[in-house]
Structures are given as structure tokens and as C-alpha cells.
Coordinates of C-alpha atoms in Angstrom, one line a residue:
X1 CA 76.8 68.6 191.1
X2 CA 75.8 65.9 188.6
X3 CA 72.8 66.3 186.2
X4 CA 70.9 63.7 188.3
X5 CA 71.7 65.4 191.6
X6 CA 70.5 68.7 190.1
X7 CA 67.1 67.2 189.5
X8 CA 66.7 65.9 193.0
X9 CA 64.6 68.2 195.2
X10 CA 66.6 70.3 197.6
X11 CA 66.0 72.2 200.8
X12 CA 67.7 75.6 201.0
X13 CA 68.3 77.0 204.4
X14 CA 68.6 80.8 204.4
X15 CA 69.8 82.5 207.6
X16 CA 68.8 86.1 208.1
X17 CA 71.5 88.8 207.8
X18 CA 73.3 90.5 210.7
X19 CA 71.5 92.3 213.5
X20 CA 72.8 94.3 216.4
X21 CA 72.3 91.3 218.7
X22 CA 74.1 89.0 216.2
X23 CA 77.1 91.2 216.6
X24 CA 77.0 91.1 220.4
X25 CA 76.2 87.4 220.7
X26 CA 72.9 88.0 222.6
X27 CA 70.3 85.3 222.3
X28 CA 67.6 86.6 219.9
X29 CA 64.4 84.6 219.8
X30 CA 61.1 86.4 219.9
X31 CA 62.5 89.9 219.9
X32 CA 61.7 91.7 216.6
X33 CA 65.0 93.3 215.7
X34 CA 65.9 94.8 212.3
X35 CA 68.8 93.9 210.1
X36 CA 71.8 96.2 210.3
X37 CA 72.9 98.0 207.1
X38 CA 75.7 95.4 206.9
X39 CA 73.1 92.6 207.3
X40 CA 71.1 94.0 204.4
X41 CA 74.2 94.0 202.2
X42 CA 75.0 90.4 203.2
X43 CA 71.6 89.2 202.0
X44 CA 71.7 91.3 198.8
X45 CA 75.1 89.9 198.0
X46 CA 73.9 86.3 198.6
X47 CA 70.8 86.8 196.6
X48 CA 72.5 88.4 193.6
X49 CA 74.8 85.5 193.3
X50 CA 72.6 82.5 194.2
X51 CA 68.9 83.5 193.5
X52 CA 67.3 84.0 190.1
X53 CA 66.6 82.3 186.8
X54 CA 69.3 79.8 186.0
X55 CA 71.0 80.2 189.3
X56 CA 71.3 77.8 192.3
X57 CA 68.0 78.9 193.8
X58 CA 65.8 79.2 190.7
X59 CA 62.3 80.5 191.4
X60 CA 60.7 78.3 188.8
X61 CA 62.0 75.2 190.6
X62 CA 60.6 76.2 194.0
X63 CA 57.6 74.3 195.3
X64 CA 57.3 76.2 198.6
X65 CA 58.9 78.7 201.0
X66 CA 58.6 78.8 204.7
X67 CA 59.5 82.0 206.5
X68 CA 59.8 82.8 210.2
X69 CA 57.4 85.5 211.3
X70 CA 60.3 87.7 212.8
X71 CA 61.0 90.8 210.9
X72 CA 64.6 90.0 210.4
X73 CA 63.6 86.8 208.5
X74 CA 60.8 88.5 206.6
X75 CA 63.1 91.2 205.5
X76 CA 65.7 88.6 204.4
X77 CA 63.1 86.8 202.3
X78 CA 62.2 90.2 200.7
X79 CA 65.8 91.0 199.9
X80 CA 66.6 87.5 198.5
X81 CA 63.7 87.4 196.1
X82 CA 62.7 91.0 195.4
X83 CA 65.3 91.7 192.7
X84 CA 66.0 88.2 191.6
X85 CA 62.6 87.1 190.2
X86 CA 61.9 89.9 187.8
X87 CA 59.0 90.9 190.1
X88 CA 58.5 93.0 193.2
X89 CA 58.3 90.8 196.3
X90 CA 56.6 91.9 199.5
X91 CA 57.1 90.8 203.0
X92 CA 55.0 87.6 203.0
X93 CA 53.1 88.8 206.1
X94 CA 52.0 91.9 204.2
X95 CA 49.6 90.0 201.9
X96 CA 46.9 87.5 202.5
X97 CA 48.6 84.7 200.6
X98 CA 52.3 85.6 201.2
X99 CA 53.2 86.9 197.8
X100 CA 56.8 86.6 196.7
X101 CA 56.3 87.5 193.0
X102 CA 54.7 85.7 190.2
X103 CA 56.8 82.5 190.6
X104 CA 56.1 82.3 194.3
X105 CA 52.5 83.4 194.5
X106 CA 50.6 81.1 196.8
X107 CA 53.8 79.2 197.8
X108 CA 54.9 81.2 200.8
X109 CA 54.0 80.3 204.4
X110 CA 54.9 82.4 207.4
X111 CA 55.0 80.1 210.3
X112 CA 56.1 79.7 213.9
X113 CA 57.3 76.2 213.0
X114 CA 60.5 77.7 211.6
X115 CA 60.8 80.6 214.1
X116 CA 63.9 80.8 216.2
X117 CA 64.1 78.7 219.4
X118 CA 62.1 80.4 222.1
X119 CA 64.7 81.4 224.7
X120 CA 62.2 82.4 227.3
X121 CA 64.0 83.8 230.4
X122 CA 67.3 83.9 228.4
X123 CA 66.1 86.3 225.7
X124 CA 68.7 89.0 225.1
X125 CA 71.4 87.4 227.4
X126 CA 74.9 86.2 226.6
X127 CA 76.0 82.6 227.2
X128 CA 78.0 83.6 230.3
X129 CA 75.0 85.4 231.8
X130 CA 72.7 82.5 231.2
X131 CA 75.1 80.0 232.9
X132 CA 75.5 82.3 235.9
X133 CA 71.7 82.7 236.2
X134 CA 71.1 79.0 236.0
X135 CA 73.7 78.3 238.7
X136 CA 72.0 80.9 240.9
X137 CA 68.8 79.0 240.3
X138 CA 70.4 75.8 241.5
X139 CA 70.9 74.3 238.1
X140 CA 74.0 72.9 236.3
X141 CA 76.1 72.6 239.4
X142 CA 78.3 70.0 237.8
X143 CA 77.7 70.3 234.1
X144 CA 77.7 73.6 232.1
X145 CA 74.4 74.6 230.4
X146 CA 73.9 73.3 226.9
X147 CA 70.9 74.6 225.1
X148 CA 70.7 71.6 222.8
X149 CA 70.3 69.3 225.8
X150 CA 68.8 71.6 228.5
X151 CA 66.6 74.0 226.7
X152 CA 65.5 77.3 228.2
X153 CA 63.7 78.2 231.4
X154 CA 60.4 79.8 230.4
X155 CA 61.1 78.9 226.8
X156 CA 61.3 75.8 224.6
X157 CA 62.8 72.5 225.4
X158 CA 64.7 70.3 223.0
X159 CA 61.7 68.0 222.8
X160 CA 59.4 70.9 221.8
X161 CA 61.8 72.0 219.1
X162 CA 62.0 68.4 217.8
X163 CA 58.2 68.2 217.6
X164 CA 57.7 71.3 215.5
X165 CA 60.7 70.6 213.2
X166 CA 59.6 67.0 212.6
X167 CA 56.1 68.3 211.7
X168 CA 57.7 70.6 209.1
X169 CA 60.0 67.9 207.7
X170 CA 57.0 65.7 207.2
X171 CA 55.3 68.4 205.2
X172 CA 58.4 68.9 203.1
X173 CA 58.9 65.3 202.3
X174 CA 55.2 65.0 201.3
X175 CA 55.8 67.7 198.7
X176 CA 59.1 66.3 197.5
X177 CA 58.5 62.6 197.3
X178 CA 56.7 62.8 193.9
X179 CA 59.6 64.9 192.5
X180 CA 62.6 62.7 193.1
X181 CA 63.4 62.5 189.4
X182 CA 62.8 66.1 188.5
X183 CA 59.0 65.8 187.9
X184 CA 57.9 69.4 188.5
X185 CA 59.3 71.9 190.9
X186 CA 60.4 70.3 194.2
X187 CA 62.8 72.7 195.8
X188 CA 61.8 74.3 199.1
X189 CA 63.4 77.3 201.0
X190 CA 63.4 78.0 204.7
X191 CA 64.2 81.6 205.7
X192 CA 64.9 81.7 209.4
X193 CA 67.5 81.8 212.1
X194 CA 70.9 80.4 213.0
X195 CA 70.0 78.0 215.9
X196 CA 66.7 76.7 214.5
X197 CA 68.2 76.0 211.1
X198 CA 71.1 74.1 212.7
X199 CA 68.5 72.1 214.7
X200 CA 66.5 71.5 211.5
X201 CA 69.6 70.1 209.8
X202 CA 70.1 67.6 212.6
X203 CA 66.5 66.4 212.5
X204 CA 66.6 66.2 208.7
X205 CA 69.5 63.8 209.0
X206 CA 67.7 61.8 211.8
X207 CA 70.0 63.0 214.6
X208 CA 68.7 64.2 217.9
X209 CA 68.7 67.9 218.5
X210 CA 71.3 67.4 221.3
X211 CA 73.7 65.5 219.0
X212 CA 77.1 67.2 219.4
X213 CA 77.6 67.7 215.7
X214 CA 79.4 71.1 215.4
X215 CA 77.7 73.2 212.8
X216 CA 78.4 76.8 211.8
X217 CA 76.1 79.1 209.8
X218 CA 77.0 82.7 208.9
X219 CA 74.4 85.5 208.9
X220 CA 73.1 85.9 205.4
X221 CA 74.4 82.4 204.4
X222 CA 72.7 79.6 202.5
X223 CA 72.9 75.9 203.3
X224 CA 71.6 73.0 201.2
X225 CA 70.1 69.6 202.1
X226 CA 68.8 67.0 199.7
X227 CA 68.7 63.2 199.3
X228 CA 71.3 60.6 198.3
X229 CA 70.5 58.4 195.3
X230 CA 67.3 60.4 194.7
X231 CA 65.8 58.3 197.6
X232 CA 63.3 60.0 200.0
X233 CA 64.6 57.6 202.7
X234 CA 68.2 58.8 202.3
X235 CA 68.2 62.5 203.4
X236 CA 71.7 64.1 203.2
X237 CA 73.5 67.4 203.2
X238 CA 76.0 69.0 200.8
X239 CA 79.5 69.7 202.2
X240 CA 80.2 71.3 198.8
X241 CA 78.3 72.0 195.7
X242 CA 79.1 73.2 192.2
X243 CA 77.0 76.2 190.9
X244 CA 75.0 76.1 187.7
X245 CA 77.0 77.0 184.6
X246 CA 76.0 80.4 183.4
X247 CA 75.6 80.6 179.6

């Protein structure tokens, strides 16, 4: 990462740690499910290496954090920032302003805009079960179900996902546009879920949600988006990054 790139505002995507349904592959949208012990360790490991003063995600450089209301995301936010900002973070929903410590006070928003895709009738099901159910309902007789294209019965469509993510992206770019050359804190963090964060990445790059771009995102992982040439009109993503040099 060049010195110039390091000054360009970034968007960090933080996926919550493992849950029991992550392990089984069940679609987990609105269900409030806790992290497993392994999931907690995943997030703590990520936070200890990447979050903190002088690290990749430096609290003094953060302009705003958006957190999904689901407990697995709120717990992940807590674990990422609690021990890495020299303060005691709280679940953002536990305080009026969403307090993540002195560096994040007043900068945390808990919002459905970054909640997981609403799976509706498919909540808790496996892919095979969903496809069988849809065929029984007279759908997908010739083409297999694809959530990116077909959405969910009783849940959200790709168009609805696009609308709420585009609204959030507009807010982010409004914050970051004045900071393209390092003028003040411009980094933002999204703490959310695997599918919605992959959809966010597609929309960030200007692709439709149903674009077949294959993307993987491990539980407890961190992704990073930014801008090429420090230009608000050239959003991009990092396929690799160098970490800050520790003195």
C-alpha cells in the first residue's frame, strides 16, 4: 500500500464470526443467533491483529461505523473494538448514541440498511431444501434457484437489496468525498453478514446484485474497498494489501 493509497478513505467490511447455522449452512437472516465460542475467537484474533492504534483499522481514522442490528453482528462489533481502542466498548444498541469508546462516540449507527438479506420463507433452510420447496410451489422448473437473481419468497428481492445498499453507499460517499487526500478521518466500517456484504461489494463497484462475480467471505473476516487514484468516481476493491509497518 503506497503512502498515497493509505490516505485514501477506505470501507472495511467485517463479517460476524461463526454461528451454529454458519456451520450447518442454514440461511440466517432475521434469526438472532449468538456466536459460537469458535466464532468469538475468530473475531478476537482478527481484531487483535488488524484493529487498534497504528494498525490497519485505526480508530482515529474512522469517520463512521454501521452495524447490523442482529446480535451476532453487534457482538462482533464489541469484540473488534472493545480491547483495541484502549476503552470499553458496548454493544451499540445498548446506548442511546451507539458508543464504541472515546474514538467512536457518536459515530456508530445500528441500521437495517446493512442487516442480512431477509430470507423470508427460506429462513433456517439449506439450499437444497429451498430449491425443493420452490419447485413444489411451481417455480424454477427449468432453471435452479439463484438468490442473487430470484430473491426470496416472503422476503427481499434483489431490487429491494439494491435500493437499501445504494442508499447506504450514497451516505458513505458523502462522508468520504471531502477526505480523498487524507483531510481528516474518512474510513468507515460495516459490521454485518456474509451475503449482504458481498452484495454491498457488487453495488460499490457498480455491478448488479445478480452479477455472477464469485466472492468468498470467511466468518470473522475483513474485506476492504476504496477508490482508485483518490477519485470518488473510481470505486475499487483490494485483492491484496500491505499492513502498516509497526515501529
